[in-house]
Amino acid sequence: MNLISYSRILIILAVLVGVLVVPSKAQYSPQDYVNAHNQARAAVGVGPIQWDDTIAAYALSNVYRLRGSCRLVPSSGHYGENMAKSNGVFSAALAVNIWVNERFSYNYAANTCNAVCSHYTQVVWRNSVKVGCARVRCDNGGNIISCNYYPRGNYNGQKPY
């Protein structure tokens, strides 16, 4: 092999290593959040939710203020809200699926929970038609993901779907 062939091999190797080492941002794209929500919504016959950049900016400002403590503190804004925290890296789909797995605690006929299920009911809330989500890496290395919903859900006495 000549010097040019070795150079090409080194460049290809460097590109491959870069692709494998640098984590993909694709697992946090708006579509990743929307797809995970809409899969859960379709399972109960609820129409799709759509991404909203204004709501996403709100979610980002909320989680950004929490990056120092890495504690899940609700924003108390006018949107519905779901939050999740991990000490490691986790995807948008995994965060949404954590909330969706609360469905096992929800009794539709009685409209009650036998444990926590309000995150799930917000994901599938029929009248919530817009979502915006954000993720921040905490100062301690953990991650917080927040999704906010408009209009908010979880009204006492109302079923989500």
mmCIF file of C-alpha atoms in Angstrom:
data_model
loop_
_atom_site.group_PDB
_atom_site.id
_atom_site.type_symbol
_atom_site.label_atom_id
_atom_site.label_comp_id
_atom_site.label_asym_id
_atom_site.label_seq_id
_atom_site.Cartn_x
_atom_site.Cartn_y
_atom_site.Cartn_z
ATOM 1 C CA MET A 1 0.000 0.000 0.000
ATOM 2 C CA ASN A 2 1.144 3.478 -0.669
ATOM 3 C CA LEU A 3 0.932 6.556 1.547
ATOM 4 C CA ILE A 4 -2.329 7.736 -0.053
ATOM 5 C CA SER A 5 -4.064 4.416 0.710
ATOM 6 C CA TYR A 6 -2.948 4.553 4.360
ATOM 7 C CA SER A 7 -4.213 8.137 4.604
ATOM 8 C CA ARG A 8 -7.586 7.143 3.229
ATOM 9 C CA ILE A 9 -7.852 4.241 5.660
ATOM 10 C CA LEU A 10 -6.974 6.515 8.582
ATOM 11 C CA ILE A 11 -9.569 9.087 7.511
ATOM 12 C CA ILE A 12 -12.263 6.420 7.171
ATOM 13 C CA LEU A 13 -11.299 4.964 10.558
ATOM 14 C CA ALA A 14 -11.430 8.408 12.192
ATOM 15 C CA VAL A 15 -14.874 9.063 10.728
ATOM 16 C CA LEU A 16 -16.166 5.685 11.917
ATOM 17 C CA VAL A 17 -14.803 6.210 15.420
ATOM 18 C CA GLY A 18 -16.368 9.677 15.516
ATOM 19 C CA VAL A 19 -19.739 8.281 14.501
ATOM 20 C CA LEU A 20 -19.585 5.558 17.134
ATOM 21 C CA VAL A 21 -18.330 7.728 19.998
ATOM 22 C CA VAL A 22 -20.399 10.894 19.566
ATOM 23 C CA PRO A 23 -23.916 10.258 20.880
ATOM 24 C CA SER A 24 -26.716 10.871 18.442
ATOM 25 C CA LYS A 25 -29.091 13.761 19.081
ATOM 26 C CA ALA A 26 -31.722 11.975 16.997
ATOM 27 C CA GLN A 27 -33.089 10.159 20.040
ATOM 28 C CA TYR A 28 -34.239 13.549 21.369
ATOM 29 C CA SER A 29 -35.757 15.014 18.211
ATOM 30 C CA PRO A 30 -39.259 16.504 18.310
ATOM 31 C CA GLN A 31 -40.460 13.605 16.194
ATOM 32 C CA ASP A 32 -39.091 11.086 18.705
ATOM 33 C CA TYR A 33 -41.224 12.645 21.457
ATOM 34 C CA VAL A 34 -44.281 12.963 19.209
ATOM 35 C CA ASN A 35 -44.034 9.382 17.931
ATOM 36 C CA ALA A 36 -43.852 7.949 21.453
ATOM 37 C CA HIS A 37 -46.863 10.026 22.543
ATOM 38 C CA ASN A 38 -48.902 9.191 19.468
ATOM 39 C CA GLN A 39 -48.262 5.475 19.804
ATOM 40 C CA ALA A 40 -49.804 5.548 23.305
ATOM 41 C CA ARG A 41 -52.643 7.796 22.162
ATOM 42 C CA ALA A 42 -53.503 5.577 19.195
ATOM 43 C CA ALA A 43 -53.644 2.546 21.507
ATOM 44 C CA VAL A 44 -56.680 4.098 23.258
ATOM 45 C CA GLY A 45 -58.251 5.720 20.198
ATOM 46 C CA VAL A 46 -57.095 9.285 20.881
ATOM 47 C CA GLY A 47 -56.058 11.515 17.976
ATOM 48 C CA PRO A 48 -52.442 12.531 17.437
ATOM 49 C CA ILE A 49 -50.634 15.244 19.327
ATOM 50 C CA GLN A 50 -48.486 17.807 17.494
ATOM 51 C CA TRP A 51 -45.160 19.430 18.354
ATOM 52 C CA ASP A 52 -45.190 23.094 19.373
ATOM 53 C CA ASP A 53 -41.947 25.117 19.457
ATOM 54 C CA THR A 54 -43.316 27.670 21.938
ATOM 55 C CA ILE A 55 -44.208 24.927 24.409
ATOM 56 C CA ALA A 56 -40.807 23.281 23.822
ATOM 57 C CA ALA A 57 -39.087 26.594 24.675
ATOM 58 C CA TYR A 58 -41.125 26.724 27.881
ATOM 59 C CA ALA A 59 -40.089 23.142 28.737
ATOM 60 C CA LEU A 60 -36.449 24.009 28.073
ATOM 61 C CA SER A 61 -36.518 27.070 30.321
ATOM 62 C CA ASN A 62 -38.033 24.944 33.085
ATOM 63 C CA VAL A 63 -35.515 22.090 32.952
ATOM 64 C CA TYR A 64 -32.618 24.486 32.455
ATOM 65 C CA ARG A 65 -33.346 26.107 35.833
ATOM 66 C CA LEU A 66 -33.233 22.633 37.437
ATOM 67 C CA ARG A 67 -29.863 21.551 36.069
ATOM 68 C CA GLY A 68 -27.999 22.488 39.284
ATOM 69 C CA SER A 69 -30.099 20.445 41.701
ATOM 70 C CA CYS A 70 -31.335 17.863 39.173
ATOM 71 C CA ARG A 71 -34.549 17.653 41.198
ATOM 72 C CA LEU A 72 -37.949 17.258 39.557
ATOM 73 C CA VAL A 73 -39.705 20.461 40.562
ATOM 74 C CA PRO A 74 -42.941 21.234 38.678
ATOM 75 C CA SER A 75 -43.059 24.538 36.832
ATOM 76 C CA SER A 76 -46.569 25.499 38.040
ATOM 77 C CA GLY A 77 -47.236 27.112 34.676
ATOM 78 C CA HIS A 78 -50.383 26.997 32.593
ATOM 79 C CA TYR A 79 -49.358 23.844 30.701
ATOM 80 C CA GLY A 80 -49.764 20.224 31.702
ATOM 81 C CA GLU A 81 -46.418 18.692 32.570
ATOM 82 C CA ASN A 82 -44.629 15.365 32.825
ATOM 83 C CA MET A 83 -41.052 15.079 34.053
ATOM 84 C CA ALA A 84 -38.559 12.221 34.274
ATOM 85 C CA LYS A 85 -35.033 11.961 35.619
ATOM 86 C CA SER A 86 -32.222 9.521 35.037
ATOM 87 C CA ASN A 87 -28.697 9.206 36.384
ATOM 88 C CA GLY A 88 -27.667 7.975 32.956
ATOM 89 C CA VAL A 89 -28.587 8.813 29.412
ATOM 90 C CA PHE A 90 -32.090 7.924 28.309
ATOM 91 C CA SER A 91 -34.000 8.622 25.131
ATOM 92 C CA ALA A 92 -37.157 10.605 24.499
ATOM 93 C CA ALA A 93 -39.023 7.374 23.807
ATOM 94 C CA LEU A 94 -37.859 5.826 27.089
ATOM 95 C CA ALA A 95 -38.989 8.866 29.094
ATOM 96 C CA VAL A 96 -42.431 8.819 27.463
ATOM 97 C CA ASN A 97 -42.657 5.054 27.956
ATOM 98 C CA ILE A 98 -41.952 5.482 31.686
ATOM 99 C CA TRP A 99 -45.079 7.648 31.853
ATOM 100 C CA VAL A 100 -47.086 5.373 29.580
ATOM 101 C CA ASN A 101 -46.285 2.328 31.743
ATOM 102 C CA GLU A 102 -48.387 3.917 34.474
ATOM 103 C CA ARG A 103 -51.384 2.699 32.433
ATOM 104 C CA PHE A 104 -51.265 -0.488 34.473
ATOM 105 C CA SER A 105 -52.247 1.586 37.527
ATOM 106 C CA TYR A 106 -55.189 3.251 35.766
ATOM 107 C CA ASN A 107 -58.706 1.846 36.028
ATOM 108 C CA TYR A 108 -60.657 3.387 33.150
ATOM 109 C CA ALA A 109 -64.103 2.178 34.285
ATOM 110 C CA ALA A 110 -63.699 3.762 37.720
ATOM 111 C CA ASN A 111 -61.436 6.585 36.443
ATOM 112 C CA THR A 112 -59.072 5.915 39.355
ATOM 113 C CA CYS A 113 -55.465 4.962 39.986
ATOM 114 C CA ASN A 114 -54.244 2.258 42.319
ATOM 115 C CA ALA A 115 -50.847 4.013 42.302
ATOM 116 C CA VAL A 116 -49.447 6.889 40.242
ATOM 117 C CA CYS A 117 -51.044 7.232 36.813
ATOM 118 C CA SER A 118 -51.379 10.988 36.212
ATOM 119 C CA HIS A 119 -48.368 11.041 33.864
ATOM 120 C CA TYR A 120 -50.042 8.406 31.707
ATOM 121 C CA THR A 121 -53.415 10.140 31.695
ATOM 122 C CA GLN A 122 -51.705 13.384 30.617
ATOM 123 C CA VAL A 123 -50.008 11.616 27.693
ATOM 124 C CA VAL A 124 -53.361 10.274 26.458
ATOM 125 C CA TRP A 125 -55.548 13.235 27.482
ATOM 126 C CA ARG A 126 -57.945 13.646 24.542
ATOM 127 C CA ASN A 127 -58.068 17.448 24.638
ATOM 128 C CA SER A 128 -54.284 17.953 24.835
ATOM 129 C CA VAL A 129 -53.328 18.493 21.207
ATOM 130 C CA LYS A 130 -49.899 20.175 21.460
ATOM 131 C CA VAL A 131 -46.691 19.072 23.162
ATOM 132 C CA GLY A 132 -43.223 20.506 23.619
ATOM 133 C CA CYS A 133 -40.384 18.682 25.340
ATOM 134 C CA ALA A 134 -36.812 19.354 26.404
ATOM 135 C CA ARG A 135 -33.886 17.571 27.990
ATOM 136 C CA VAL A 136 -31.051 19.000 30.027
ATOM 137 C CA ARG A 137 -27.915 17.399 31.391
ATOM 138 C CA CYS A 138 -27.642 18.186 35.084
ATOM 139 C CA ASP A 139 -24.476 19.476 36.693
ATOM 140 C CA ASN A 140 -24.162 16.149 38.553
ATOM 141 C CA GLY A 141 -24.301 14.158 35.305
ATOM 142 C CA GLY A 142 -27.956 13.117 35.431
ATOM 143 C CA ASN A 143 -30.605 14.128 32.913
ATOM 144 C CA ILE A 144 -34.074 15.630 33.189
ATOM 145 C CA ILE A 145 -36.698 15.417 30.466
ATOM 146 C CA SER A 146 -39.852 17.502 30.634
ATOM 147 C CA CYS A 147 -42.830 17.486 28.307
ATOM 148 C CA ASN A 148 -45.495 20.174 28.530
ATOM 149 C CA TYR A 149 -49.004 19.914 27.092
ATOM 150 C CA TYR A 150 -51.650 22.303 25.810
ATOM 151 C CA PRO A 151 -54.305 22.380 26.903
ATOM 152 C CA ARG A 152 -53.412 20.749 30.191
ATOM 153 C CA GLY A 153 -55.191 17.566 31.217
ATOM 154 C CA ASN A 154 -56.008 15.654 34.377
ATOM 155 C CA TYR A 155 -59.178 17.415 35.448
ATOM 156 C CA ASN A 156 -60.884 15.810 38.459
ATOM 157 C CA GLY A 157 -63.905 13.769 37.492
ATOM 158 C CA GLN A 158 -63.048 13.729 33.763
ATOM 159 C CA LYS A 159 -61.779 10.686 31.912
ATOM 160 C CA PRO A 160 -58.747 11.241 29.694
ATOM 161 C CA TYR A 161 -60.356 9.540 26.688
#
